[in-house]
GROMACS .gro file of C-alpha atoms in nm:
model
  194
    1UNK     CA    1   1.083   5.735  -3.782
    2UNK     CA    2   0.889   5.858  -3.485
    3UNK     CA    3   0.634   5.595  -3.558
    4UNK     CA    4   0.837   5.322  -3.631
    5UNK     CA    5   0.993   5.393  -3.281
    6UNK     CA    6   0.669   5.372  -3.140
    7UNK     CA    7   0.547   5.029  -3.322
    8UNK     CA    8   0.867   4.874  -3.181
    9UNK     CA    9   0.816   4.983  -2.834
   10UNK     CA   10   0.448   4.871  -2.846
   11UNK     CA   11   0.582   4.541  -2.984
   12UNK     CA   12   0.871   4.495  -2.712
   13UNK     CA   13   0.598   4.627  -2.430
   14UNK     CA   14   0.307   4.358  -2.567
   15UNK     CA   15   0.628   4.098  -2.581
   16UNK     CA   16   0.717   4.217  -2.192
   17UNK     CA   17   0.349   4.194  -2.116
   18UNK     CA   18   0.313   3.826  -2.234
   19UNK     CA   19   0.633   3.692  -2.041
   20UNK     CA   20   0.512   3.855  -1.713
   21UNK     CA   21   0.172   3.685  -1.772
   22UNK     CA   22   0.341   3.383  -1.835
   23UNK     CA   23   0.553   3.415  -1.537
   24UNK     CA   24   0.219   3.463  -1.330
   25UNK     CA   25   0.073   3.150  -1.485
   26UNK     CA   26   0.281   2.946  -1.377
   27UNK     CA   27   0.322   3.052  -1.010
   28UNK     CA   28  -0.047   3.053  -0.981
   29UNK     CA   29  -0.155   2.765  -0.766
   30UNK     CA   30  -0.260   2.402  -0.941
   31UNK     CA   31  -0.692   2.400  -0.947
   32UNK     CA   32  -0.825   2.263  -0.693
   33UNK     CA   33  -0.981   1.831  -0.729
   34UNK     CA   34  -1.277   1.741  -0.653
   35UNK     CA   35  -1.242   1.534  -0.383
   36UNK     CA   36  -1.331   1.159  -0.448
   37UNK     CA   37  -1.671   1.094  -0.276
   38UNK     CA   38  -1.616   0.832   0.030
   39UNK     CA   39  -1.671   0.513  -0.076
   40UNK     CA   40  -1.916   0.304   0.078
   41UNK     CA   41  -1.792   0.101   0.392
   42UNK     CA   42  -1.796  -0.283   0.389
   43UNK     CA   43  -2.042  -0.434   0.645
   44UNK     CA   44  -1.910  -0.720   0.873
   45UNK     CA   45  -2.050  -1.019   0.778
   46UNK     CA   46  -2.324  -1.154   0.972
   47UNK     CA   47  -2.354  -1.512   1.058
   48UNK     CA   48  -2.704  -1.704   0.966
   49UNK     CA   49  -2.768  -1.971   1.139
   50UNK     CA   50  -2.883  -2.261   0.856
   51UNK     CA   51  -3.190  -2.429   0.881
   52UNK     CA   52  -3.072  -2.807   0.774
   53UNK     CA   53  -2.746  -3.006   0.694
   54UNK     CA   54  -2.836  -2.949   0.305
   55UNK     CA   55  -2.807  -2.540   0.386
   56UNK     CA   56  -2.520  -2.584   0.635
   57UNK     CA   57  -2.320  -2.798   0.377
   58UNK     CA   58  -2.427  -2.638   0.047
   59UNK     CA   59  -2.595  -2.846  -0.204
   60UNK     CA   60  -2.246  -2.965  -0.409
   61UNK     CA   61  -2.096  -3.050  -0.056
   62UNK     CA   62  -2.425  -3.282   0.039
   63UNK     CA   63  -2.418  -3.422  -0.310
   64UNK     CA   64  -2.033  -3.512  -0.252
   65UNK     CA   65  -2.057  -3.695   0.023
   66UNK     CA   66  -2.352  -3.950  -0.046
   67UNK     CA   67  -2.154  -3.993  -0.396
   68UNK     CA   68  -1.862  -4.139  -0.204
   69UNK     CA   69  -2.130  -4.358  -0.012
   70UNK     CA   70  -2.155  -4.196   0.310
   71UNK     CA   71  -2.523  -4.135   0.445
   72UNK     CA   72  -2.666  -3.899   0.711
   73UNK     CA   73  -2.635  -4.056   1.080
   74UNK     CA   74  -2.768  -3.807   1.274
   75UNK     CA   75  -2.907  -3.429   1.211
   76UNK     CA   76  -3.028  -3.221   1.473
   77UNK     CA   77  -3.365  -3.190   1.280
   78UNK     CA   78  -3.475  -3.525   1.374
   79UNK     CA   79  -3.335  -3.696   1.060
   80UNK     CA   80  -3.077  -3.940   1.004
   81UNK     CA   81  -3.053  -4.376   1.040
   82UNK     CA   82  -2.868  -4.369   1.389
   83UNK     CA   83  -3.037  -4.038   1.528
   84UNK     CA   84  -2.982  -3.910   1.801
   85UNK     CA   85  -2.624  -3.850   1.809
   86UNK     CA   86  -2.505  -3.562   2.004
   87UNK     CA   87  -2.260  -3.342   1.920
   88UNK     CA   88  -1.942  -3.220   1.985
   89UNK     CA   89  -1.979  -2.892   2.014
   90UNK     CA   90  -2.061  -2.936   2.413
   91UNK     CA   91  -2.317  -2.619   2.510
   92UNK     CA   92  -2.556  -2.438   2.308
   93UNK     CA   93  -2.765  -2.560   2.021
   94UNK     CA   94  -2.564  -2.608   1.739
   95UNK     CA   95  -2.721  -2.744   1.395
   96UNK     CA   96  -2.487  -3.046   1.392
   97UNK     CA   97  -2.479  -3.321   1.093
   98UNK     CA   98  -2.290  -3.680   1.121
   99UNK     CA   99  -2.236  -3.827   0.832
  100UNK     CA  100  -2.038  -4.204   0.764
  101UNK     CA  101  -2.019  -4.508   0.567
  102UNK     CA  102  -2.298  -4.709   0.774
  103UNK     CA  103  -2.096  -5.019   0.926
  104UNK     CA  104  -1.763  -4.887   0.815
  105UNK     CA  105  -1.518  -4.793   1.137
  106UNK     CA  106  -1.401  -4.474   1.197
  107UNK     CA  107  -1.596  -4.374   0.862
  108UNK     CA  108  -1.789  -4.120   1.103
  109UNK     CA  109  -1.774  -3.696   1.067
  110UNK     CA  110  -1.971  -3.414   1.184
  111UNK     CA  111  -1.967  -3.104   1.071
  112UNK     CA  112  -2.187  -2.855   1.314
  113UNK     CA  113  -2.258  -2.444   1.373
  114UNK     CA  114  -2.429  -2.256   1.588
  115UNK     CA  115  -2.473  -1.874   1.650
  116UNK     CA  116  -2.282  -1.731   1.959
  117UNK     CA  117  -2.401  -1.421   2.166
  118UNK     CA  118  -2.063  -1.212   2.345
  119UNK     CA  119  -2.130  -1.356   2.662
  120UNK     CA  120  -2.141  -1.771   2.509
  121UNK     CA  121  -1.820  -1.667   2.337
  122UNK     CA  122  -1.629  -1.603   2.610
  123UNK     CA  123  -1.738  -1.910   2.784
  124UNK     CA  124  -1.645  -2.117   2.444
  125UNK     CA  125  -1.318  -1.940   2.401
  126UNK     CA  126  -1.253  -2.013   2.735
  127UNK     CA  127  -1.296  -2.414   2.726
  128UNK     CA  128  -1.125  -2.439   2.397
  129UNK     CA  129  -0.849  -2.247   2.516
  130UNK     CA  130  -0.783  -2.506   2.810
  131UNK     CA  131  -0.882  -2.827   2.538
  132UNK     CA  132  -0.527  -2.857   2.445
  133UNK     CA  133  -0.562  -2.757   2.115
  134UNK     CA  134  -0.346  -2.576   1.870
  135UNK     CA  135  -0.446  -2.192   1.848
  136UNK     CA  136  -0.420  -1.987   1.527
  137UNK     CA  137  -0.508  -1.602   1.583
  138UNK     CA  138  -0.635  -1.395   1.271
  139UNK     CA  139  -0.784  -1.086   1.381
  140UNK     CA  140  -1.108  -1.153   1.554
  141UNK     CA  141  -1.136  -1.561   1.424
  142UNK     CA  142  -0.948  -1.799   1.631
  143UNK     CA  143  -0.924  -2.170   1.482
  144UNK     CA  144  -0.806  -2.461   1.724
  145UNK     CA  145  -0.699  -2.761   1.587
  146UNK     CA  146  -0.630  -3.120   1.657
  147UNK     CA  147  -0.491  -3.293   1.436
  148UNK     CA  148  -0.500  -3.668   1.620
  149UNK     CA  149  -0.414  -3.962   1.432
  150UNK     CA  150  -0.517  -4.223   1.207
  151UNK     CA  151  -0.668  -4.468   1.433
  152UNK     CA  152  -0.722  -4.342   1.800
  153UNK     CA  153  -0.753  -3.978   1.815
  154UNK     CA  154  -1.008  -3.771   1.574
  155UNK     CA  155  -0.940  -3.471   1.369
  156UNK     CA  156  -1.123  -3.184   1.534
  157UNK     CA  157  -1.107  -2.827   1.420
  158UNK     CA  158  -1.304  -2.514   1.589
  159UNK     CA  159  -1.349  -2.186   1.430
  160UNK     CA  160  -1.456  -1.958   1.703
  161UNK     CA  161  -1.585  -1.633   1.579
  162UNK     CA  162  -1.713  -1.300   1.818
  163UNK     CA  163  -2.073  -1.446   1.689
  164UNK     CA  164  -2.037  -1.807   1.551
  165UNK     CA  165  -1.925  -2.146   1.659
  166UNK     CA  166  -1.839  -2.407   1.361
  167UNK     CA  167  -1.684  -2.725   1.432
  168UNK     CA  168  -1.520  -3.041   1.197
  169UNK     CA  169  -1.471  -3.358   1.355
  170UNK     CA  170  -1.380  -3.693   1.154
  171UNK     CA  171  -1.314  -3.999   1.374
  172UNK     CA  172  -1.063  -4.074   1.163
  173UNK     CA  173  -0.752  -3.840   1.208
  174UNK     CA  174  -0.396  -3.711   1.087
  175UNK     CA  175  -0.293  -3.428   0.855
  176UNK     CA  176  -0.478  -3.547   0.559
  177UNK     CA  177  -0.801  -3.507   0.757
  178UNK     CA  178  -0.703  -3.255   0.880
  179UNK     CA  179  -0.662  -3.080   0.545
  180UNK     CA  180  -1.038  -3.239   0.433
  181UNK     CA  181  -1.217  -3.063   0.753
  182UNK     CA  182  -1.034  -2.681   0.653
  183UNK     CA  183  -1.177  -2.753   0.279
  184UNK     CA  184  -1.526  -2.884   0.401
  185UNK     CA  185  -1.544  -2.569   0.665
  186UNK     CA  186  -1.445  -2.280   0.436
  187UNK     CA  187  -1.734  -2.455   0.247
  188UNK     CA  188  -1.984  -2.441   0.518
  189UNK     CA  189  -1.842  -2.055   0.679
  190UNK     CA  190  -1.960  -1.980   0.310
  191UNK     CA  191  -2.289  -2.089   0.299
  192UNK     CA  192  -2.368  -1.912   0.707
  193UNK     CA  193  -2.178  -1.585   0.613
  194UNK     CA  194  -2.366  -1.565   0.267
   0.00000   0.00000   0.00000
């Protein structure tokens, strides 16, 4: 009897033992994570000035536009049938490109960049702030637009960044042009912020 006594209270003291472990278990803190290692930090993109229209515009672009019959009028390489024009980026020394169907009115476009240091982009913001354009704000790009009409004002649009000026101008203007010049320039910021 004695030892049956004794095997129970062994069995109700291991049975204590266990539930008062178990009760520490589960106050005891969570392990600790290993902290995710920091992931790499994106780098601003840099602007890079493009030698040529064929590197400003991209190869496809280029290709587009003498499909539809247009043909270089003027590059600031030299190279074009009614070189020089200048351009209309006024100050500094933009890569510009004109482009047009040769004897066709207000056929005529540019699309031009050039690299800006802090000081030159203060002096740009400053003159296309007073152009009478309109002024979108996104962060650190501001784009000025005009959208003009179709017959007497051009489309112009100016994307001004701390380090880059790049300009769309088609002689021909309205919305519709407009909306051409934002599709060729996200084109060309592409191909100088590679």
């Amino acid at each position: 009897m004695q030892r049956s006594m004794r095997h129970g209270s062994t069995v109700i003291a291991v049975a204590v033992l266990a539930l008062a472990l178990a009760g520490c278990a589960k106050e005891a803190p969570p392990p600790k994570q290993a902290s995710p290692s920091p992931t790499p930090t994106e780098q601003a993109a840099v602007f890079v000035a493009p030698k040529d229209c064929t590197a400003l515009l991209g190869k496809p672009l280029e290709d587009e536009f003498l499909s539809q019959g247009n043909v270089l009028f003027s590059s600031t390489g030299g190279g074009g049938i009614y070189y020089p024009i200048e351009s209309t980026q006024t100050g500094g020394s933009p890569l510009s490109c004109w482009y047009g169907k040769d004897m066709v009115d207000l056929s005529s476009f540019e699309l031009a960049a050039q690299s800006l240091t802090p000081d030159a982009h203060e002096g740009t913001l400053s003159v296309l702030e007073a152009g009478g354009f309109t002024e979108v704000t996104n962060g650190d790009v501001v784009t000025f637009t005009q959208v003009g009409d179709e017959g007497t004002t051009p489309a112009i649009v100016h994307i001004l960044r701390p380090d880059s000026w790049v300009t769309g101008y088609r002689t021909f203007g309205g919305a519709d042009s407009v909306a051409t010049l934002n599709g060729w320039l996200a084109t060309v910021e592409a191909n100088v912020y590679p």
